[in-house]
Amino acid sequence: MAPLYSTLVAALAGASMATGYQANRPGTQNRYIFAKPYDQSFLDGYSVLKHVGGQGPYSNRQSYGIGRDPPGGCAVDQVIMLKRHGERWPDPGPAANFKTSLNKIYSTNTTSFTGALSFLNSWEYFVPGNRYIALESYNGPYAGLLDGYRHGAEYGVRYGHLWDPTAANITIPMFSSGYERILTTARKFGEGFFGWNYTDVVAMNIIPEQVYMGANSLTPTCLKDNDTAICSQLTASNLQPQFNVAAARLNSQTRNLNLNATDIYNLMQMTAYELNVRGYSDWVDVFSLDEWVAFGYTQDLSYYYCSGPGDKNMRAVGAVYANASLTLLNEGPEKAGAIYLNFCHDTNITPVLAALGLSSPAQDLPLDHIPFPNDYNTANIVPMGGHLTIERLTCNATVNTEAGVYVRHVLNEAVVPFTGCQTGPGFSCSLSNYTSLLSSSLPNFIQTCGFNSSYPQYLDFWWNYNTTHAYNFETQSPIPAEEGLLTYQGTAA
Ligand SMILES: *[C@@H]1O[C@H](CO)[C@@H](O)[C@H](O)[C@H]1NC(C)=O
Ligand SMILES: *[C@@H]1O[C@H](CO)[C@@H](O)[C@H](O)[C@H]1NC(C)=O
Ligand SMILES: *[C@@H]1O[C@H](CO)[C@@H](O)[C@H](O)[C@H]1NC(C)=O
Ligand SMILES: *[C@@H]1O[C@H](CO)[C@@H](O)[C@H](O)[C@H]1NC(C)=O
Ligand SMILES: *[C@@H]1O[C@H](CO)[C@@H](O)[C@H](O)[C@H]1NC(C)=O
Ligand SMILES: *[C@@H]1O[C@H](CO)[C@@H](O)[C@H](O)[C@H]1NC(C)=O
Ligand SMILES: *[C@@H]1O[C@H](CO)[C@@H](O)[C@H](O)[C@H]1NC(C)=O
Ligand SMILES: *[C@@H]1O[C@H](CO)[C@@H](O)[C@H](O)[C@H]1NC(C)=O
Ligand SMILES: *[C@@H]1O[C@H](CO)[C@@H](O)[C@H](O)[C@H]1NC(C)=O
Ligand SMILES: *[C@@H]1O[C@H](CO)[C@@H](O)[C@H](O)[C@H]1NC(C)=O
C-alpha cells in the first residue's frame, strides 16, 4: 500500500497538478478524470435565488429536461424575444420601506449587535443616494447592465446566423418600452448581440408606455381592470406566521427591537436588491429557507392575481403581443425579418404568458398556504432579466414528424411545451396547429379592456418602425440628478 499511496500523493502534489492529473489511457489524454463531466448536484431549486420572486438576480428556469438547442434536423429561422430589464436598484417606494425598517433596528441604539444581526456592526446600507434609485445595477456578479450585455452576447452566438454582417446597408430594429432602465438594458443587449455593428445596424425604437398607445404597445394596460378583489387585498405581510416567527427571533436577540411582519418582508425584499447591487448579502442567512419560501410565495401571489392568469383581464392584455407574434411567425423571416428583440417590465411579460397558457397553474393559487408543487414560482417566470423567447423552426422530416415549420416557447432558457400541442420535434408544435389553437383562444383586448376606436387597435410598430440610430446610445448621463425616474417618451432621449 505504501508505495502506491506515495505515488498517488506525488502525482497529486507534483508537477502533474499544473496540467491536471490525466489518465494514461488512449483517448483520455486531455480529460481531467476527477472532474465530473455531468454535474450531479442540481441544487438550483435549493437556492435563495428561487425564493426572491421577481426582485432578485436572474436564474434560468428549472427545465423539464428538454434540450435547449434546436432539435435534430431543425434550425431556427426566426426569433421573437420579450425581455425584462436586468437587475437593478430599488424603486423609491421599497427603498423608503427599507429605510423605515432599518431605522427601527438602528433606533434601538445598540452599539454592538450580537446573534444573527452581528454583521450589522460593520454593514452599511448599499444605496448611497437617491440618484441610483430605479436604475440598472452595474457592478458585481449580478449587475443588470452585465445581464443585458452577457445575454446579448450569448444570443449573438445562438441566433447570429439570422443576420448577415457582410450585407451592405441593413437595418435591424430593436424595441424598448419608454422607461430608462429598460432602454439601457436593450442597448447593452444590442451591443452584446451585434458587437461593433450595433451602431450602424440597429435602429432602437422607443415605444412609449402611455395609455394613449392602446394596443400599439409593449406595455398595454387595461382600462377595465375590474378583477381587483384579491389583488388589492394582498398585503406585504401575507403569510404572517412565518414572518412573525422571524420577527420574534430577531427581537429576542437585540434589546428594544420591535420588528413586525412588515419589517421582515421589507428586509427580505432589501436582501434581494443587495444581491442585485453588491452580489452578496449578509441578510440572506438572517432568514431561514422556509422564511425565504414564504417570501417568494408573497411574490407569486402578487404576480398571479394582479398581472397574471389569476386576473381575468390579463389574458386579453397579453393577447396583443401573442397575436402580433403569430402574425410575424406566419409571415416568416422572408417577409417579416428574422430578429425581433423587445424589452419591457415583468408585469408586461406575465400577461403574455397567461395568454399563451404558459405557466398557468390548473387551480388558483391558495391564499392560506403554500402549495406543493408550486407551478407559479416567480423566480422561474420573471426574475430580473427574465425573458420569453419564441423560436420558429424549419425542420427536416424525422421518424415521427413531417418536414415543416414548427414553433417553440423558451422561458428563461427552458423549453416549455405549448399546452395541447407538443408532438413536433423537441416537443414543438407545428406552426399551422399553433396558429389555429392560439388564434381561436385569444381574447379580444380592445373589447375586454375598454379601448374605444380612438386608440390604436393592434400592435403595429413591428411593421412600421423608425430607422434612425439616434436612440442607440445615451446622449446624457444615465443617472437622474434628482430622485425620480427618467422616462423616455419617444423623443426625450
Ligand atoms: C435538412 O436536410 C438538408 C438535406 O439533407 C440538409 O442540407 C440540412 O442541413 C438539414 N437541415 C438541418 C437543420 O439539419
Ligand atoms: C436612542 O437615542 C436617542 C437619542 O439619544 C433617544 O432619543 C432615544 O430615546 C434612544 N432610544 C432608545 C430605545 O433608547
Ligand atoms: C459590420 O462591421 C464590419 C466591420 O466594421 C463591417 O465591415 C460590416 O460592413 C458591418 N456590417 C454591416 C451590416 O454594417
Ligand atoms: C441605404 O438604404 C437607405 C434606405 O433603404 C437608402 O436610402 C440609402 O441610399 C442606402 N445607402 C446605400 C449606401 O446603399
Ligand atoms: C409594523 O409596524 C409598522 C410601523 O413601523 C406599521 O406601519 C405596520 O402596519 C406594522 N405591520 C404589522 C403587520 O403590524
Ligand atoms: C369585467 O370584466 C369582464 C371581462 O373580463 C367583462 O365581461 C365585464 O363586463 C367587466 N365588468 C365591468 C363592470 O366592467
Ligand atoms: C392581430 O394582429 C394582426 C396583425 O398584427 C392585426 O391585423 C389584427 O387586427 C390583430 N387581431 C387582434 C384581435 O388584435
Ligand atoms: C395538428 O393537429 C391535427 C388535428 O388535431 C393533428 O392530427 C396533427 O397530428 C397535428 N400535427 C402536429 C404536428 O401536431
Ligand atoms: C374614447 O375614449 C376617450 C377617453 O376615454 C374619450 O376622450 C374619447 O372621446 C372617446 N372616443 C370615441 C370615438 O368614443
Ligand atoms: C417614428 O418616429 C415618428 C416621428 O418621430 C413617431 O411619430 C413614431 O411614433 C415613431 N415610431 C416608432 C415605432 O418609434
XYZ file of C-alpha atoms and ligand atoms in Angstrom:
633
model
C 0.000 0.000 0.000
C 2.673 2.465 0.992
C 4.417 2.787 -2.408
C 1.113 3.143 -4.194
C -0.020 5.767 -1.688
C 3.138 7.808 -2.035
C 2.942 7.603 -5.802
C -0.574 8.955 -5.661
C 0.432 11.755 -3.305
C 3.322 12.631 -5.567
C 1.040 12.626 -8.555
C -1.455 14.903 -6.832
C 1.096 17.249 -5.321
C 3.697 17.213 -8.027
C 4.191 18.718 -11.423
C 1.227 16.920 -12.937
C -1.084 19.226 -10.974
C -0.121 22.042 -13.280
C -1.681 20.262 -16.210
C -4.211 18.320 -14.179
C -3.996 14.653 -13.321
C -4.516 12.883 -16.565
C -5.479 9.303 -17.217
C -2.947 7.303 -19.088
C -5.317 5.505 -21.393
C -5.788 6.086 -25.110
C -8.409 8.693 -25.843
C -8.361 10.154 -22.339
C -5.193 12.241 -22.521
C -6.971 15.550 -22.293
C -9.536 14.594 -19.693
C -9.424 15.629 -16.071
C -10.539 12.340 -14.632
C -11.565 13.799 -11.268
C -13.885 16.365 -12.838
C -17.457 15.280 -13.359
C -18.454 15.699 -16.976
C -22.093 15.696 -15.858
C -22.936 17.648 -12.739
C -24.640 15.529 -10.083
C -25.695 18.277 -7.732
C -28.638 20.014 -9.455
C -29.100 22.312 -6.478
C -30.868 25.100 -8.292
C -34.199 24.583 -6.513
C -32.486 24.805 -3.159
C -31.226 28.311 -3.690
C -32.281 31.663 -2.346
C -32.446 32.853 -5.968
C -35.562 30.710 -6.422
C -37.269 32.473 -3.498
C -36.675 36.171 -4.105
C -39.533 36.338 -6.589
C -39.105 38.982 -9.261
C -36.918 41.185 -7.061
C -33.607 39.404 -7.280
C -30.954 38.198 -9.703
C -31.775 36.199 -12.793
C -31.630 32.427 -12.786
C -32.611 30.055 -15.578
C -35.990 28.405 -15.263
C -35.818 24.895 -13.825
C -36.184 22.904 -17.006
C -38.291 19.904 -17.962
C -35.181 18.282 -19.364
C -35.852 19.210 -22.986
C -32.704 20.193 -24.867
C -32.239 23.940 -25.350
C -30.623 23.648 -28.783
C -32.841 23.137 -31.837
C -33.978 19.526 -32.160
C -32.013 17.403 -34.635
C -32.886 18.298 -38.228
C -34.313 21.694 -37.224
C -32.884 25.189 -37.482
C -34.211 28.424 -36.013
C -35.188 30.783 -38.830
C -36.900 33.477 -36.749
C -36.666 34.549 -33.117
C -39.044 36.807 -31.177
C -37.883 37.731 -27.693
C -39.524 39.708 -24.889
C -37.089 40.527 -22.081
C -37.471 42.257 -18.766
C -34.821 44.805 -17.781
C -31.868 43.451 -15.833
C -31.011 43.533 -12.141
C -31.480 46.958 -10.655
C -31.512 49.262 -7.687
C -34.800 49.500 -5.767
C -37.686 51.746 -6.771
C -38.477 54.720 -4.496
C -41.346 53.067 -2.567
C -39.490 49.925 -1.486
C -36.324 51.951 -0.829
C -38.289 54.103 1.632
C -39.649 50.945 3.299
C -36.112 49.546 3.659
C -35.055 52.695 5.484
C -38.088 52.610 7.762
C -37.339 49.064 8.880
C -33.581 49.659 9.149
C -34.287 52.721 11.283
C -36.266 50.529 13.679
C -33.100 48.487 14.160
C -30.713 51.420 14.442
C -33.017 53.371 16.761
C -32.540 50.684 19.413
C -29.206 52.494 19.911
C -27.444 49.126 20.063
C -23.698 49.713 19.995
C -22.729 46.098 19.441
C -25.087 43.715 17.676
C -24.977 40.035 18.589
C -26.559 36.916 17.142
C -27.931 36.844 13.623
C -27.520 40.602 13.208
C -23.907 40.801 14.405
C -22.771 41.593 10.848
C -24.523 44.954 11.313
C -21.546 46.103 13.364
C -19.747 46.662 10.078
C -22.519 46.577 7.459
C -23.501 49.678 5.517
C -26.704 50.248 3.598
C -25.963 49.691 -0.087
C -27.943 52.555 -1.672
C -25.612 55.535 -1.379
C -28.108 58.093 -2.592
C -31.291 58.710 -4.457
C -29.542 59.153 -7.766
C -29.283 55.377 -8.264
C -32.923 54.665 -7.474
C -34.691 52.504 -10.098
C -31.659 52.228 -12.401
C -29.805 49.145 -13.558
C -27.000 47.955 -11.271
C -23.565 47.961 -12.872
C -21.011 46.240 -10.604
C -20.823 42.774 -9.097
C -21.678 39.352 -10.484
C -25.398 40.093 -10.858
C -25.097 43.569 -12.357
C -28.078 44.419 -14.544
C -26.005 46.000 -17.301
C -23.846 42.884 -17.347
C -27.007 40.752 -17.608
C -28.076 42.721 -20.685
C -24.656 42.543 -22.349
C -23.997 38.892 -21.495
C -27.444 37.782 -22.602
C -26.973 39.688 -25.863
C -23.563 38.107 -26.361
C -24.988 34.634 -25.736
C -27.901 35.198 -28.087
C -25.475 36.556 -30.666
C -23.901 33.095 -30.679
C -27.251 31.302 -30.676
C -29.054 33.453 -33.241
C -26.228 35.270 -35.044
C -26.883 33.195 -38.152
C -30.156 35.106 -38.603
C -28.419 38.203 -39.945
C -25.551 38.824 -42.327
C -22.845 41.182 -41.083
C -21.317 41.303 -44.556
C -24.519 42.620 -46.107
C -24.396 46.286 -47.014
C -26.682 48.914 -45.558
C -29.053 46.821 -43.453
C -31.241 47.957 -40.557
C -32.434 45.680 -37.777
C -34.926 47.328 -35.427
C -34.958 46.731 -31.682
C -37.871 47.744 -29.467
C -37.777 49.116 -25.935
C -40.671 50.433 -23.925
C -40.124 54.010 -22.828
C -38.511 53.534 -19.458
C -34.909 54.314 -18.715
C -33.802 51.024 -17.144
C -35.458 49.107 -19.955
C -33.776 51.167 -22.640
C -30.351 50.776 -21.017
C -30.893 47.012 -20.869
C -31.894 46.940 -24.538
C -28.816 48.933 -25.527
C -26.427 46.668 -23.616
C -28.126 43.609 -25.108
C -27.767 45.095 -28.593
C -24.063 45.800 -28.049
C -23.546 42.218 -26.898
C -25.545 40.735 -29.753
C -24.312 42.852 -32.684
C -20.879 43.867 -31.389
C -19.228 46.641 -33.428
C -22.112 46.503 -35.884
C -24.600 47.650 -33.255
C -24.056 51.333 -34.018
C -24.760 51.111 -37.733
C -27.100 48.140 -37.978
C -29.552 48.587 -35.103
C -32.342 51.147 -35.049
C -33.531 51.402 -31.453
C -37.249 52.150 -31.344
C -38.700 53.516 -28.122
C -42.362 52.659 -27.632
C -43.964 54.996 -25.069
C -45.575 53.304 -22.086
C -48.530 55.681 -22.127
C -52.147 54.545 -22.217
C -52.739 56.539 -25.403
C -50.740 53.891 -27.272
C -53.678 51.495 -26.816
C -52.778 48.148 -28.359
C -49.735 49.514 -30.197
C -47.593 48.925 -27.157
C -45.184 46.612 -25.375
C -46.842 47.698 -22.121
C -50.583 47.661 -22.805
C -52.847 48.316 -19.873
C -56.481 47.503 -19.160
C -58.941 50.358 -18.700
C -61.454 47.944 -17.169
C -59.383 46.112 -14.637
C -62.357 45.051 -12.561
C -60.713 41.990 -11.072
C -59.034 43.672 -8.141
C -60.868 41.826 -5.355
C -57.987 39.508 -4.477
C -55.160 41.614 -5.860
C -55.909 44.633 -3.705
C -56.244 42.519 -0.583
C -52.787 41.034 -0.884
C -50.517 42.728 1.606
C -46.834 42.636 2.262
C -47.474 40.516 5.269
C -49.449 37.710 3.679
C -48.152 34.565 5.336
C -47.589 36.395 8.578
C -46.919 33.266 10.643
C -43.515 32.797 9.017
C -42.674 36.495 9.184
C -43.856 36.768 12.780
C -41.555 33.917 13.767
C -38.617 35.680 12.143
C -39.516 38.970 13.836
C -39.760 37.320 17.270
C -36.398 35.609 16.755
C -34.586 38.821 15.838
C -36.354 40.850 18.528
C -35.209 38.340 21.148
C -31.576 38.886 20.131
C -31.484 42.687 20.306
C -32.630 44.831 23.237
C -35.526 47.217 22.499
C -36.012 45.808 18.996
C -39.631 45.620 17.905
C -39.741 44.413 14.316
C -43.033 43.086 12.968
C -44.041 41.003 9.929
C -43.997 44.029 7.638
C -40.415 44.818 8.631
C -39.358 41.238 7.927
C -40.932 41.491 4.483
C -39.125 44.799 3.864
C -35.765 43.436 4.990
C -36.124 40.301 2.857
C -37.010 42.416 -0.150
C -33.990 44.597 0.609
C -31.799 41.481 0.603
C -32.788 40.735 -2.983
C -31.673 44.218 -4.029
C -28.411 43.949 -2.146
C -27.730 40.875 -4.280
C -28.543 42.876 -7.415
C -26.176 45.649 -6.393
C -23.385 44.019 -4.375
C -23.685 40.412 -5.454
C -23.669 39.153 -1.858
C -25.763 39.909 1.193
C -25.237 39.030 4.846
C -29.001 39.304 5.198
C -29.574 36.058 3.260
C -28.580 33.977 6.269
C -30.588 36.035 8.744
C -33.683 34.221 7.462
C -34.366 30.509 7.206
C -35.048 28.799 3.892
C -38.679 28.316 4.977
C -38.934 32.053 5.503
C -37.469 32.619 2.063
C -40.012 30.219 0.590
C -42.753 32.237 2.303
C -41.327 35.488 0.952
C -41.150 34.054 -2.550
C -44.767 32.977 -2.325
C -45.925 36.510 -1.469
C -44.402 37.485 -4.809
C -46.066 34.604 -6.657
C -49.474 35.661 -5.280
C -48.951 39.224 -6.385
C -47.941 38.374 -9.957
C -50.590 35.707 -10.265
C -53.557 37.778 -9.046
C -52.500 41.250 -10.174
C -50.765 40.712 -13.517
C -51.027 37.032 -14.337
C -53.586 34.324 -15.041
C -55.413 34.960 -11.737
C -56.612 38.344 -13.053
C -59.290 37.632 -15.611
C -58.374 40.584 -17.851
C -54.693 39.753 -18.168
C -55.052 37.134 -20.879
C -56.595 39.852 -23.010
C -53.706 42.217 -22.248
C -51.195 39.529 -23.214
C -53.169 38.709 -26.370
C -51.812 41.867 -28.011
C -48.254 40.531 -28.117
C -49.309 36.910 -28.664
C -51.442 37.852 -31.664
C -48.790 40.067 -33.226
C -46.179 37.322 -32.742
C -48.482 34.933 -34.522
C -48.540 37.302 -37.487
C -44.729 37.504 -37.562
C -44.389 33.725 -37.364
C -46.803 33.238 -40.252
C -45.166 35.906 -42.376
C -41.846 34.199 -41.680
C -38.330 35.606 -41.968
C -38.506 36.384 -45.685
C -41.422 38.750 -45.349
C -41.187 39.975 -41.760
C -37.490 39.652 -40.917
C -35.824 37.144 -38.641
C -34.917 39.011 -35.447
C -37.377 40.710 -33.078
C -35.824 41.819 -29.794
C -38.201 43.527 -27.363
C -37.755 44.925 -23.854
C -40.322 45.727 -21.161
C -41.289 45.182 -17.495
C -42.042 41.962 -15.595
C -45.761 42.735 -15.414
C -45.898 43.044 -19.193
C -44.481 39.531 -19.651
C -46.792 37.724 -17.199
C -49.931 38.654 -19.221
C -48.295 37.299 -22.393
C -47.508 34.025 -20.633
C -51.119 33.886 -19.439
C -52.375 34.453 -22.988
C -50.114 31.665 -24.270
C -51.116 29.351 -21.416
C -47.505 29.049 -20.247
C -47.003 28.516 -16.524
C -50.700 28.820 -15.708
C -51.494 26.511 -12.790
C -54.621 24.366 -13.067
C -56.022 25.880 -9.886
C -55.898 29.398 -8.469
C -53.038 29.861 -6.012
C -54.253 29.331 -2.410
C -54.127 32.336 -0.094
C -53.778 30.445 3.170
C -50.929 28.055 2.490
C -48.045 27.455 0.116
C -48.970 24.774 -2.427
C -46.767 21.921 -3.484
C -45.873 21.705 -6.237
C -45.984 25.406 -6.976
C -46.117 25.887 -10.736
C -46.127 29.647 -10.420
C -42.730 30.359 -8.887
C -41.953 33.933 -9.946
C -38.199 33.300 -9.943
C -38.823 30.783 -12.728
C -41.058 33.219 -14.610
C -39.925 36.856 -14.359
C -36.741 37.196 -12.344
C -34.754 40.329 -13.180
C -33.685 39.838 -16.805
C -36.396 37.180 -17.322
C -37.401 36.561 -20.914
C -39.734 34.688 -23.207
C -38.170 33.553 -26.470
C -40.347 32.258 -29.301
C -38.434 30.235 -31.881
C -39.668 29.470 -35.380
C -38.065 26.226 -36.521
C -37.733 24.800 -40.007
C -37.333 21.076 -39.719
C -36.471 18.148 -41.924
C -38.607 15.038 -41.615
C -37.828 12.630 -38.780
C -39.140 9.164 -37.969
C -42.026 10.745 -36.063
C -42.535 14.127 -37.644
C -43.040 15.663 -41.048
C -40.796 18.284 -42.585
C -42.201 21.739 -41.980
C -42.328 24.789 -39.789
C -42.658 24.432 -36.017
C -42.805 26.759 -33.000
C -41.224 26.506 -29.555
C -41.528 28.622 -26.426
C -38.391 29.059 -24.359
C -38.896 30.708 -20.972
C -35.723 31.760 -19.182
C -33.756 29.266 -21.284
C -36.030 26.294 -20.526
C -38.185 24.852 -23.300
C -41.838 24.960 -22.172
C -44.076 22.940 -24.497
C -47.323 24.504 -25.674
C -50.311 23.013 -23.862
C -52.279 20.754 -26.171
C -49.717 20.745 -28.971
C -46.288 19.260 -28.464
C -45.917 16.434 -30.948
C -43.382 18.232 -33.143
C -39.615 17.749 -32.930
C -38.307 18.535 -29.432
C -41.887 18.924 -28.106
C -42.570 21.774 -30.523
C -45.899 22.491 -32.211
C -46.428 22.780 -35.954
C -46.956 26.397 -36.952
C -50.316 25.597 -38.519
C -51.644 23.877 -35.386
C -50.134 26.538 -33.170
C -51.855 29.208 -35.242
C -55.268 27.610 -35.155
C -55.109 26.739 -31.442
C -53.845 30.153 -30.399
C -55.923 32.372 -32.653
C -59.129 30.693 -31.518
C -58.203 31.032 -27.830
C -57.012 34.649 -27.644
C -59.471 37.078 -26.041
C -60.173 40.438 -27.666
C -58.038 43.076 -25.999
C -59.879 46.135 -27.318
C -63.300 44.978 -26.121
C -62.238 43.331 -22.880
C -60.119 46.252 -21.784
C -62.465 49.015 -22.873
C -60.465 50.844 -25.514
C -62.657 52.733 -27.960
C -61.934 53.336 -31.620
C -59.803 56.411 -30.956
C -56.972 54.210 -29.620
C -54.589 52.190 -31.793
C -56.347 48.847 -32.242
C -53.408 46.487 -32.685
C -49.644 46.266 -32.419
C -48.215 47.991 -35.451
C -44.673 49.121 -34.638
C -43.034 45.837 -35.726
C -44.122 46.682 -39.268
C -43.725 50.466 -39.094
C -40.508 51.059 -37.215
C -38.144 54.001 -37.463
C -34.685 53.509 -38.947
C -32.894 56.243 -37.008
C -29.847 55.310 -34.931
C -30.431 58.339 -32.706
C -31.558 56.317 -29.696
C -28.877 53.610 -29.814
C -26.708 55.266 -27.160
C -27.069 57.593 -24.193
C -26.515 61.215 -25.027
C -26.628 62.326 -21.403
C -25.743 60.914 -18.031
C -27.971 57.929 -17.372
C -28.232 58.924 -13.742
C -31.026 61.386 -12.928
C -29.790 64.341 -10.915
C -32.792 64.219 -8.604
C -34.773 61.380 -7.191
C -37.313 60.286 -9.722
C -37.495 58.290 -12.848
C -36.336 59.329 -16.239
C -38.830 58.025 -18.689
C -38.245 58.134 -22.369
C -41.368 59.010 -24.288
C -40.073 58.741 -27.796
C -38.134 61.957 -28.021
C -36.846 62.636 -24.534
C -33.525 60.917 -25.202
C -32.156 19.280 -43.713
O -31.782 18.415 -44.757
C -30.963 19.014 -45.741
C -30.774 17.996 -46.864
O -30.288 16.805 -46.339
C -29.645 19.414 -45.108
O -28.835 20.067 -46.063
C -29.920 20.384 -43.966
O -28.730 20.698 -43.276
C -30.908 19.775 -42.981
N -31.258 20.775 -42.001
C -30.966 20.652 -40.723
C -31.369 21.794 -39.831
O -30.377 19.719 -40.231
C -31.769 56.332 21.331
O -31.084 57.564 21.423
C -31.895 58.695 21.088
C -31.009 59.922 21.073
O -30.150 59.899 22.148
C -33.040 58.791 22.079
O -33.852 59.874 21.738
C -33.845 57.513 22.047
O -34.846 57.537 23.020
C -32.953 56.298 22.275
N -33.738 55.098 22.055
C -33.771 54.097 22.887
C -34.606 52.916 22.510
O -33.158 54.092 23.918
C -20.204 45.147 -39.610
O -18.951 45.666 -39.226
C -17.903 45.346 -40.120
C -16.621 45.869 -39.517
O -16.711 47.242 -39.278
C -18.195 45.953 -41.477
O -17.186 45.556 -42.395
C -19.542 45.475 -41.972
O -19.899 46.128 -43.155
C -20.609 45.757 -40.938
N -21.874 45.202 -41.383
C -22.964 45.940 -41.527
C -24.184 45.212 -41.996
O -22.989 47.121 -41.293
C -29.160 52.528 -47.639
O -30.560 52.327 -47.541
C -31.289 53.525 -47.477
C -32.757 53.197 -47.195
O -33.057 51.885 -47.540
C -31.096 54.286 -48.789
O -31.810 55.500 -48.735
C -29.617 54.561 -48.983
O -29.397 55.158 -50.241
C -28.808 53.263 -48.897
N -27.378 53.597 -48.906
C -26.501 52.913 -49.610
C -25.077 53.354 -49.496
O -26.817 51.970 -50.320
C -45.413 47.114 11.525
O -45.069 48.377 12.031
C -45.268 49.442 11.141
C -44.813 50.732 11.808
O -43.450 50.686 11.969
C -46.718 49.549 10.744
O -46.877 50.574 9.778
C -47.165 48.225 10.155
O -48.542 48.252 9.854
C -46.875 47.107 11.129
N -47.192 45.822 10.481
C -47.943 44.909 11.049
C -48.202 43.657 10.280
O -48.435 45.084 12.148
C -65.344 42.959 -16.019
O -64.510 42.311 -16.988
C -65.209 41.364 -17.775
C -64.211 40.785 -18.780
O -63.159 40.190 -18.141
C -66.379 41.981 -18.519
O -67.105 40.980 -19.179
C -67.300 42.720 -17.550
O -68.293 43.404 -18.249
C -66.485 43.691 -16.706
N -67.346 44.355 -15.748
C -67.338 45.672 -15.563
C -68.265 46.200 -14.500
O -66.610 46.425 -16.177
C -53.729 40.500 -34.798
O -52.612 41.053 -35.469
C -52.865 41.461 -36.799
C -51.584 41.923 -37.411
O -50.715 42.436 -36.477
C -53.924 42.533 -36.817
O -54.216 42.890 -38.132
C -55.177 42.031 -36.123
O -56.107 43.072 -36.029
C -54.842 41.518 -34.734
N -56.012 40.918 -34.138
C -56.421 41.270 -32.943
C -57.651 40.574 -32.437
O -55.856 42.107 -32.265
C -52.104 19.041 -35.889
O -53.429 18.885 -35.497
C -54.085 17.806 -36.161
C -55.543 17.845 -35.763
O -55.654 17.922 -34.365
C -53.386 16.503 -35.786
O -53.982 15.436 -36.478
C -51.933 16.598 -36.179
O -51.238 15.461 -35.721
C -51.278 17.827 -35.549
N -49.930 17.955 -36.062
C -48.905 18.236 -35.299
C -47.572 18.276 -35.955
O -49.010 18.452 -34.093
C -62.607 57.389 -26.458
O -62.320 57.493 -25.055
C -61.689 58.699 -24.699
C -61.286 58.645 -23.232
O -61.818 57.565 -22.605
C -62.617 59.863 -24.999
O -61.982 61.068 -24.646
C -62.930 59.854 -26.479
O -63.891 60.855 -26.779
C -63.503 58.519 -26.919
N -63.588 58.494 -28.366
C -64.601 57.932 -29.012
C -64.535 57.961 -30.514
O -65.545 57.441 -28.437
C -41.193 57.018 -35.501
O -40.968 58.410 -35.471
C -42.157 59.195 -35.587
C -41.731 60.634 -35.692
O -40.880 60.971 -34.640
C -43.043 58.920 -34.392
O -44.249 59.640 -34.513
C -43.351 57.435 -34.335
O -44.083 57.174 -33.153
C -42.070 56.629 -34.316
N -42.399 55.220 -34.394
C -41.805 54.324 -33.611
C -42.221 52.919 -33.791
O -40.970 54.622 -32.790
